[in-house]
Amino acid sequence: MARITAVDTYDVRFPTSRELDGSDAMNPDPDYSAAYLVLRTDDGPDGHGFTFTIGRGNDICRVAIDALASFVVGLDPDTVDLGDFARSLTHDSQLRWLGPEKGVVHLAAGAVINAMWDLVAKRAGKPVWRYLAELTPERIVDLVDWRYLTDALTPAEALRMLRAAEPGRADRTAELVARGYPAYTTTPGWLGYDDEKLVRLAEQAVADGFTQIKLKVGADRADDVRRLRLARAAVGPDVRIAVDANQRWDVPDAVAWMTELAPYDPWWIEEPTCPDDVLGHAAIRAALATAAPSGGRIRVATGEHVQNRVVFKQLLQAGAVDVVQIDAARVGGVNENVAILLLAARYGIPVCPHAGGVGLCELVQHLSMFDFVAVSGSIRDRSIEYVDHLHEHFRTPVVLRDAHYRAPEAPGFSAEMHPDTLTRYSYPDGPAWA
Amino acid sequence: MARITAVDTYDVRFPTSRELDGSDAMNPDPDYSAAYLVLRTDDGPDGHGFTFTIGRGNDICRVAIDALASFVVGLDPDTVDLGDFARSLTHDSQLRWLGPEKGVVHLAAGAVINAMWDLVAKRAGKPVWRYLAELTPERIVDLVDWRYLTDALTPAEALRMLRAAEPGRADRTAELVARGYPAYTTTPGWLGYDDEKLVRLAEQAVADGFTQIKLKVGADRADDVRRLRLARAAVGPDVRIAVDANQRWDVPDAVAWMTELAPYDPWWIEEPTCPDDVLGHAAIRAALATAAPSGGRIRVATGEHVQNRVVFKQLLQAGAVDVVQIDAARVGGVNENVAILLLAARYGIPVCPHAGGVGLCELVQHLSMFDFVAVSGSIRDRSIEYVDHLHEHFRTPVVLRDAHYRAPEAPGFSAEMHPDTLTRYSYPDGPAWA
């Protein structure tokens, strides 16, 4: 028997805007940040979790996490029901009013839920991906908040899908441990980089074994044509180049702009418009159905800012996306991402997670690996974003080998930052901000 | 020349859960609350605004309002451009990450924007509805953030609509001042009331001249059938009875439940499911197209929890709603509600605002009156919700006569609470909470 005794919170910010790492058409000067929490226990390891933000407002998320402490303190991590626990946070009627299930309160709920997963998996001695992938189909179904989903997927249908995948779990686990999970890299493509740096990093990515890179677009059309031409020349015809507009366009702009970039064969257009605009994405996808050089489709991808499972459900129902991009710290934690993985599998759409930021690579690898072993059973057209920022602040950072994420073996969710980082980058009083 | 010198904020909560006023199927025990702010100036009146919440989390909204103070302090309310000002709050890239344009940060932006409208209208000596209705079409168009709207409505189209309505402004203003704007009442329908109280209050509503009442539904199906039967018997066949499920159902549940209530001729079903679910609302509306006793439609209404203009745009594009329910304090203030009124007029859908709560009647009357004078030019099938709670805390509360809101004449947005209220209901230290 153990007990959660306290929730400690931290406002951690990295001054990334000084180097223009992470710069894109909507976010010119992000200071990558984490509203970070530790679930303290009276026996054994602590649970760590965080919300990723880009600076201002990180303190608001921290206050929201503090407001959820009363839902957690006193619980026994060895007996907590992880489905009921997640629902207790998102169903509180008074806090729900502030979303519902979106914005700061939902970000905070996700951070607390993920910290509980870190804690429970550590106590079980397993990495989260393996902990999840070893649950029975019934227990996986029970993790999900099914409210608002049953017109697209029922618990019974999800159970059938999970049972159908069960016999292959062992083989896929072995394959995953042997080979890892494919990654693509965004490192070459930040808007703040000049042409020389773009070409050099694109060539380096190919040399490192990546078969897909990503470029930011959307600030200036002529610049984007030139940058995509240079990148295509650098990587050759067979490496996929995704482009990412970070919500910069209205629907007509997205279609016009992407038609102009089409000769350079972009693999997908990511966040072409507002993440809330299901019908807008569907219209863009329809307009780009034959825009690629071969007359094929330019794919539409979105998800890093999609607020919850209900919007993902609609993107799938409307045929609005070719690629679902989950984010480990945007929605209601592991539980809501399990729901989204099940929905994507139901519609046969590949999931390629958003990562980068602070610690998002660390978290989301677990979700994709669980998906491969126990849900979709496939890595076809699937890969996890990789950005080589800020991993040094984590106790068990991601490991890439041959452009694949190695399957983590350390117990927990890979969420834990070094204590020195929590001190040094504490905002506004840490030495990094002095 | 004046200057905004400070932003004072207050956590104001009313212990309404003690009486079950405001109880519904999703919100059994709300403590109606306001995260309240005052823009202090060095000369003349102050500007007042607030976010409405139902208790826990009101403090998080207050912190978010505090975080926006730096965008306001130092501005001159006599020269501020109200379009640019609103966009400065919603476009800040770092804060935008926490939504975008949804949840706590967007609620806070709406409160600050509305406080600026209160201040500017007070200095002009006009109520907000009249201030708005006397702007040129060009200035009204410039209030709107057009990003993400142009696939449904362009600024040029909006300008044409507003110019077409311009010749009738004077006549409609005179009509509005003479007759007021129609109201409907939710007072009889809270779930926490017993049958006797429901019938008594429904009969009273008819005696008071209301031609529409509203009942909460969604907790227990047999109870709802009985309550709607009693209400229909009490008000007779000609008074409209709207019902409101407060997001309680999945799509299949909504259709089944409303089919069972159909014999009692409900006028609309409000919030049948998740406010994010555009396609769900469209499916429910299609299923209920011939469900009414006459073979007519049971209308679908939503909006009080719709996060921003992009979701309203889609509800209209998808033909998902018969009634648009704006909320004065949910979206990005007056400016975003102007966008939503223009969208609704473009699609010919009536707007019947959500009110009640704390001060929502006070605010939203201005928006409907502006809509009548300068945008849609119509009150057909339009009415503003009325609930008789908590008006006594405002300096210039709404005035109802013959079931119509009287057009307010006091300068400003009717947003100002009595100083004594701010002290007495201050949470957690005010005497009301002692």
mmCIF file of N, CA, C and O in Angstrom, chain B residues 174-234:
data_model
loop_
_atom_site.group_PDB
_atom_site.id
_atom_site.type_symbol
_atom_site.label_atom_id
_atom_site.label_comp_id
_atom_site.label_asym_id
_atom_site.label_seq_id
_atom_site.Cartn_x
_atom_site.Cartn_y
_atom_site.Cartn_z
ATOM 1 N N ALA B 174 -36.275 52.833 -33.508
ATOM 2 C CA ALA B 174 -37.494 53.391 -32.901
ATOM 3 C C ALA B 174 -38.420 52.266 -32.431
ATOM 4 O O ALA B 174 -38.982 52.310 -31.323
ATOM 5 N N GLU B 175 -38.558 51.226 -33.259
ATOM 6 C CA GLU B 175 -39.401 50.088 -32.888
ATOM 7 C C GLU B 175 -38.853 49.386 -31.645
ATOM 8 O O GLU B 175 -39.600 49.023 -30.722
ATOM 9 N N LEU B 176 -37.536 49.203 -31.601
ATOM 10 C CA LEU B 176 -36.884 48.554 -30.464
ATOM 11 C C LEU B 176 -37.103 49.345 -29.182
ATOM 12 O O LEU B 176 -37.439 48.772 -28.129
ATOM 13 N N VAL B 177 -36.916 50.641 -29.258
ATOM 14 C CA VAL B 177 -37.081 51.475 -28.066
ATOM 15 C C VAL B 177 -38.534 51.458 -27.598
ATOM 16 O O VAL B 177 -38.830 51.442 -26.395
ATOM 17 N N ALA B 178 -39.463 51.402 -28.541
ATOM 18 C CA ALA B 178 -40.884 51.397 -28.178
ATOM 19 C C ALA B 178 -41.330 50.054 -27.589
ATOM 20 O O ALA B 178 -42.043 50.018 -26.583
ATOM 21 N N ARG B 179 -40.912 48.947 -28.199
ATOM 22 C CA ARG B 179 -41.479 47.635 -27.812
ATOM 23 C C ARG B 179 -40.539 46.754 -27.016
ATOM 24 O O ARG B 179 -40.978 45.801 -26.384
ATOM 25 N N GLY B 180 -39.247 46.983 -27.137
ATOM 26 C CA GLY B 180 -38.287 46.063 -26.536
ATOM 27 C C GLY B 180 -38.030 44.870 -27.440
ATOM 28 O O GLY B 180 -38.492 44.837 -28.590
ATOM 29 N N TYR B 181 -37.279 43.894 -26.909
ATOM 30 C CA TYR B 181 -36.855 42.719 -27.683
ATOM 31 C C TYR B 181 -37.425 41.478 -27.001
ATOM 32 O O TYR B 181 -37.327 41.332 -25.786
ATOM 33 N N PRO B 182 -38.013 40.543 -27.739
ATOM 34 C CA PRO B 182 -38.695 39.403 -27.107
ATOM 35 C C PRO B 182 -37.779 38.556 -26.211
ATOM 36 O O PRO B 182 -36.603 38.359 -26.520
ATOM 37 N N ALA B 183 -38.377 38.044 -25.144
ATOM 38 C CA ALA B 183 -37.667 37.172 -24.206
ATOM 39 C C ALA B 183 -38.409 35.847 -24.083
ATOM 40 O O ALA B 183 -39.614 35.778 -24.303
ATOM 41 N N TYR B 184 -37.670 34.792 -23.746
ATOM 42 C CA TYR B 184 -38.324 33.560 -23.261
ATOM 43 C C TYR B 184 -37.746 33.238 -21.901
ATOM 44 O O TYR B 184 -36.680 33.747 -21.535
ATOM 45 N N THR B 185 -38.435 32.393 -21.148
ATOM 46 C CA THR B 185 -38.006 32.160 -19.763
ATOM 47 C C THR B 185 -37.652 30.701 -19.475
ATOM 48 O O THR B 185 -38.366 29.779 -19.892
ATOM 49 N N THR B 186 -36.564 30.529 -18.758
ATOM 50 C CA THR B 186 -36.120 29.206 -18.317
ATOM 51 C C THR B 186 -36.475 28.984 -16.845
ATOM 52 O O THR B 186 -36.225 27.909 -16.303
ATOM 53 N N THR B 187 -37.052 29.982 -16.217
ATOM 54 C CA THR B 187 -37.313 29.895 -14.780
ATOM 55 C C THR B 187 -38.095 28.645 -14.354
ATOM 56 O O THR B 187 -37.762 28.039 -13.331
ATOM 57 N N PRO B 188 -39.110 28.183 -15.104
ATOM 58 C CA PRO B 188 -39.848 27.008 -14.614
ATOM 59 C C PRO B 188 -39.071 25.697 -14.679
ATOM 60 O O PRO B 188 -39.440 24.736 -14.000
ATOM 61 N N GLY B 189 -38.007 25.630 -15.504
ATOM 62 C CA GLY B 189 -37.576 24.329 -15.969
ATOM 63 C C GLY B 189 -36.396 23.657 -15.338
ATOM 64 O O GLY B 189 -35.924 22.644 -15.849
ATOM 65 N N TRP B 190 -35.843 24.165 -14.234
ATOM 66 C CA TRP B 190 -34.642 23.538 -13.666
ATOM 67 C C TRP B 190 -34.950 22.146 -13.171
ATOM 68 O O TRP B 190 -36.009 21.869 -12.606
ATOM 69 N N LEU B 191 -33.970 21.257 -13.344
ATOM 70 C CA LEU B 191 -34.181 19.841 -12.983
ATOM 71 C C LEU B 191 -34.419 19.651 -11.498
ATOM 72 O O LEU B 191 -35.080 18.704 -11.092
ATOM 73 N N GLY B 192 -33.880 20.536 -10.680
ATOM 74 C CA GLY B 192 -34.013 20.355 -9.238
ATOM 75 C C GLY B 192 -35.401 20.700 -8.702
ATOM 76 O O GLY B 192 -35.663 20.484 -7.513
ATOM 77 N N TYR B 193 -36.285 21.233 -9.541
ATOM 78 C CA TYR B 193 -37.620 21.630 -9.078
ATOM 79 C C TYR B 193 -38.582 20.452 -9.149
ATOM 80 O O TYR B 193 -38.542 19.641 -10.077
ATOM 81 N N ASP B 194 -39.508 20.383 -8.188
ATOM 82 C CA ASP B 194 -40.502 19.298 -8.226
ATOM 83 C C ASP B 194 -41.651 19.661 -9.173
ATOM 84 O O ASP B 194 -41.728 20.777 -9.694
ATOM 85 N N ASP B 195 -42.528 18.690 -9.410
ATOM 86 C CA ASP B 195 -43.587 18.875 -10.415
ATOM 87 C C ASP B 195 -44.489 20.063 -10.084
ATOM 88 O O ASP B 195 -44.880 20.832 -10.961
ATOM 89 N N GLU B 196 -44.818 20.203 -8.802
ATOM 90 C CA GLU B 196 -45.725 21.280 -8.404
ATOM 91 C C GLU B 196 -45.109 22.641 -8.739
ATOM 92 O O GLU B 196 -45.773 23.529 -9.290
ATOM 93 N N LYS B 197 -43.829 22.784 -8.438
ATOM 94 C CA LYS B 197 -43.156 24.059 -8.703
ATOM 95 C C LYS B 197 -43.039 24.311 -10.216
ATOM 96 O O LYS B 197 -43.239 25.439 -10.693
ATOM 97 N N LEU B 198 -42.740 23.246 -10.960
ATOM 98 C CA LEU B 198 -42.673 23.350 -12.425
ATOM 99 C C LEU B 198 -43.991 23.870 -12.994
ATOM 100 O O LEU B 198 -44.017 24.827 -13.785
ATOM 101 N N VAL B 199 -45.104 23.258 -12.597
ATOM 102 C CA VAL B 199 -46.417 23.643 -13.138
ATOM 103 C C VAL B 199 -46.757 25.077 -12.730
ATOM 104 O O VAL B 199 -47.212 25.889 -13.544
ATOM 105 N N ARG B 200 -46.525 25.383 -11.486
ATOM 106 C CA ARG B 200 -46.851 26.727 -10.986
ATOM 107 C C ARG B 200 -46.057 27.795 -11.739
ATOM 108 O O ARG B 200 -46.606 28.812 -12.182
ATOM 109 N N LEU B 201 -44.758 27.533 -11.924
ATOM 110 C CA LEU B 201 -43.927 28.535 -12.602
ATOM 111 C C LEU B 201 -44.244 28.610 -14.097
ATOM 112 O O LEU B 201 -44.164 29.684 -14.701
ATOM 113 N N ALA B 202 -44.643 27.489 -14.689
ATOM 114 C CA ALA B 202 -45.026 27.506 -16.114
ATOM 115 C C ALA B 202 -46.295 28.329 -16.304
ATOM 116 O O ALA B 202 -46.397 29.138 -17.236
ATOM 117 N N GLU B 203 -47.269 28.122 -15.425
ATOM 118 C CA GLU B 203 -48.507 28.911 -15.512
ATOM 119 C C GLU B 203 -48.222 30.397 -15.292
ATOM 120 O O GLU B 203 -48.772 31.269 -15.971
ATOM 121 N N GLN B 204 -47.325 30.669 -14.350
ATOM 122 C CA GLN B 204 -46.962 32.060 -14.082
ATOM 123 C C GLN B 204 -46.303 32.707 -15.313
ATOM 124 O O GLN B 204 -46.563 33.867 -15.634
ATOM 125 N N ALA B 205 -45.463 31.928 -15.988
ATOM 126 C CA ALA B 205 -44.781 32.454 -17.181
ATOM 127 C C ALA B 205 -45.793 32.869 -18.243
ATOM 128 O O ALA B 205 -45.672 33.939 -18.852
ATOM 129 N N VAL B 206 -46.795 32.034 -18.453
ATOM 130 C CA VAL B 206 -47.836 32.378 -19.441
ATOM 131 C C VAL B 206 -48.583 33.629 -18.991
ATOM 132 O O VAL B 206 -48.829 34.548 -19.793
ATOM 133 N N ALA B 207 -48.914 33.687 -17.702
ATOM 134 C CA ALA B 207 -49.610 34.862 -17.175
ATOM 135 C C ALA B 207 -48.770 36.125 -17.346
ATOM 136 O O ALA B 207 -49.306 37.224 -17.544
ATOM 137 N N ASP B 208 -47.445 35.953 -17.303
ATOM 138 C CA ASP B 208 -46.557 37.110 -17.455
ATOM 139 C C ASP B 208 -46.353 37.513 -18.914
ATOM 140 O O ASP B 208 -45.611 38.459 -19.193
ATOM 141 N N GLY B 209 -46.944 36.760 -19.823
ATOM 142 C CA GLY B 209 -46.875 37.153 -21.228
ATOM 143 C C GLY B 209 -45.840 36.426 -22.063
ATOM 144 O O GLY B 209 -45.676 36.710 -23.249
ATOM 145 N N PHE B 210 -45.114 35.474 -21.455
ATOM 146 C CA PHE B 210 -44.120 34.737 -22.233
ATOM 147 C C PHE B 210 -44.804 33.811 -23.235
ATOM 148 O O PHE B 210 -45.807 33.168 -22.907
ATOM 149 N N THR B 211 -44.260 33.733 -24.430
ATOM 150 C CA THR B 211 -44.787 32.821 -25.445
ATOM 151 C C THR B 211 -43.851 31.639 -25.670
ATOM 152 O O THR B 211 -44.084 30.809 -26.543
ATOM 153 N N GLN B 212 -42.774 31.580 -24.863
ATOM 154 C CA GLN B 212 -41.874 30.420 -24.906
ATOM 155 C C GLN B 212 -41.276 30.206 -23.527
ATOM 156 O O GLN B 212 -40.840 31.157 -22.882
ATOM 157 N N ILE B 213 -41.255 28.935 -23.093
ATOM 158 C CA ILE B 213 -40.536 28.569 -21.876
ATOM 159 C C ILE B 213 -39.524 27.476 -22.225
ATOM 160 O O ILE B 213 -39.515 26.968 -23.349
ATOM 161 N N LYS B 214 -38.663 27.143 -21.264
ATOM 162 C CA LYS B 214 -37.674 26.091 -21.523
ATOM 163 C C LYS B 214 -37.565 25.167 -20.329
ATOM 164 O O LYS B 214 -37.566 25.629 -19.189
ATOM 165 N N LEU B 215 -37.454 23.863 -20.618
ATOM 166 C CA LEU B 215 -37.287 22.837 -19.584
ATOM 167 C C LEU B 215 -35.949 22.124 -19.764
ATOM 168 O O LEU B 215 -35.575 21.767 -20.886
ATOM 169 N N LYS B 216 -35.280 21.870 -18.669
ATOM 170 C CA LYS B 216 -34.099 21.023 -18.685
ATOM 171 C C LYS B 216 -34.520 19.567 -18.793
ATOM 172 O O LYS B 216 -35.507 19.153 -18.162
ATOM 173 N N VAL B 217 -33.802 18.784 -19.590
ATOM 174 C CA VAL B 217 -34.066 17.351 -19.733
ATOM 175 C C VAL B 217 -32.734 16.604 -19.721
ATOM 176 O O VAL B 217 -31.674 17.217 -19.632
ATOM 177 N N GLY B 218 -32.811 15.274 -19.780
ATOM 178 C CA GLY B 218 -31.605 14.501 -20.006
ATOM 179 C C GLY B 218 -31.111 13.676 -18.836
ATOM 180 O O GLY B 218 -30.176 12.894 -18.999
ATOM 181 N N ALA B 219 -31.705 13.819 -17.675
ATOM 182 C CA ALA B 219 -31.235 13.012 -16.544
ATOM 183 C C ALA B 219 -31.960 11.665 -16.490
ATOM 184 O O ALA B 219 -31.337 10.618 -16.314
ATOM 185 N N ASP B 220 -33.307 11.694 -16.654
ATOM 186 C CA ASP B 220 -34.095 10.464 -16.566
ATOM 187 C C ASP B 220 -35.231 10.545 -17.589
ATOM 188 O O ASP B 220 -36.007 11.507 -17.589
ATOM 189 N N ARG B 221 -35.332 9.543 -18.443
ATOM 190 C CA ARG B 221 -36.238 9.653 -19.575
ATOM 191 C C ARG B 221 -37.701 9.679 -19.137
ATOM 192 O O ARG B 221 -38.494 10.490 -19.645
ATOM 193 N N ALA B 222 -38.065 8.818 -18.213
ATOM 194 C CA ALA B 222 -39.469 8.795 -17.753
ATOM 195 C C ALA B 222 -39.834 10.111 -17.066
ATOM 196 O O ALA B 222 -40.938 10.643 -17.258
ATOM 197 N N ASP B 223 -38.927 10.637 -16.274
ATOM 198 C CA ASP B 223 -39.164 11.945 -15.646
ATOM 199 C C ASP B 223 -39.400 13.021 -16.706
ATOM 200 O O ASP B 223 -40.288 13.870 -16.559
ATOM 201 N N ASP B 224 -38.601 12.986 -17.741
ATOM 202 C CA ASP B 224 -38.719 14.029 -18.768
ATOM 203 C C ASP B 224 -40.067 13.944 -19.484
ATOM 204 O O ASP B 224 -40.682 14.970 -19.775
ATOM 205 N N VAL B 225 -40.503 12.723 -19.779
ATOM 206 C CA VAL B 225 -41.816 12.559 -20.432
ATOM 207 C C VAL B 225 -42.904 13.140 -19.535
ATOM 208 O O VAL B 225 -43.776 13.890 -19.987
ATOM 209 N N ARG B 226 -42.846 12.807 -18.253
ATOM 210 C CA ARG B 226 -43.856 13.305 -17.332
ATOM 211 C C ARG B 226 -43.801 14.834 -17.191
ATOM 212 O O ARG B 226 -44.835 15.510 -17.248
ATOM 213 N N ARG B 227 -42.600 15.372 -17.055
ATOM 214 C CA ARG B 227 -42.466 16.816 -16.860
ATOM 215 C C ARG B 227 -42.907 17.595 -18.105
ATOM 216 O O ARG B 227 -43.568 18.627 -18.007
ATOM 217 N N LEU B 228 -42.565 17.066 -19.273
ATOM 218 C CA LEU B 228 -42.955 17.775 -20.501
ATOM 219 C C LEU B 228 -44.478 17.698 -20.699
ATOM 220 O O LEU B 228 -45.106 18.667 -21.136
ATOM 221 N N ARG B 229 -45.073 16.542 -20.338
ATOM 222 C CA ARG B 229 -46.531 16.404 -20.427
ATOM 223 C C ARG B 229 -47.214 17.402 -19.493
ATOM 224 O O ARG B 229 -48.144 18.114 -19.899
ATOM 225 N N LEU B 230 -46.712 17.501 -18.281
ATOM 226 C CA LEU B 230 -47.285 18.462 -17.317
ATOM 227 C C LEU B 230 -47.122 19.901 -17.808
ATOM 228 O O LEU B 230 -48.042 20.717 -17.710
ATOM 229 N N ALA B 231 -45.952 20.194 -18.344
ATOM 230 C CA ALA B 231 -45.709 21.563 -18.804
ATOM 231 C C ALA B 231 -46.609 21.899 -19.996
ATOM 232 O O ALA B 231 -47.188 22.991 -20.067
ATOM 233 N N ARG B 232 -46.760 20.938 -20.907
ATOM 234 C CA ARG B 232 -47.610 21.191 -22.079
ATOM 235 C C ARG B 232 -49.055 21.430 -21.630
ATOM 236 O O ARG B 232 -49.735 22.346 -22.128
ATOM 237 N N ALA B 233 -49.520 20.629 -20.672
ATOM 238 C CA ALA B 233 -50.884 20.821 -20.158
ATOM 239 C C ALA B 233 -51.012 22.196 -19.492
ATOM 240 O O ALA B 233 -52.056 22.856 -19.603
ATOM 241 N N ALA B 234 -49.966 22.627 -18.822
ATOM 242 C CA ALA B 234 -50.030 23.896 -18.095
ATOM 243 C C ALA B 234 -50.047 25.095 -19.028
ATOM 244 O O ALA B 234 -50.734 26.084 -18.773
#
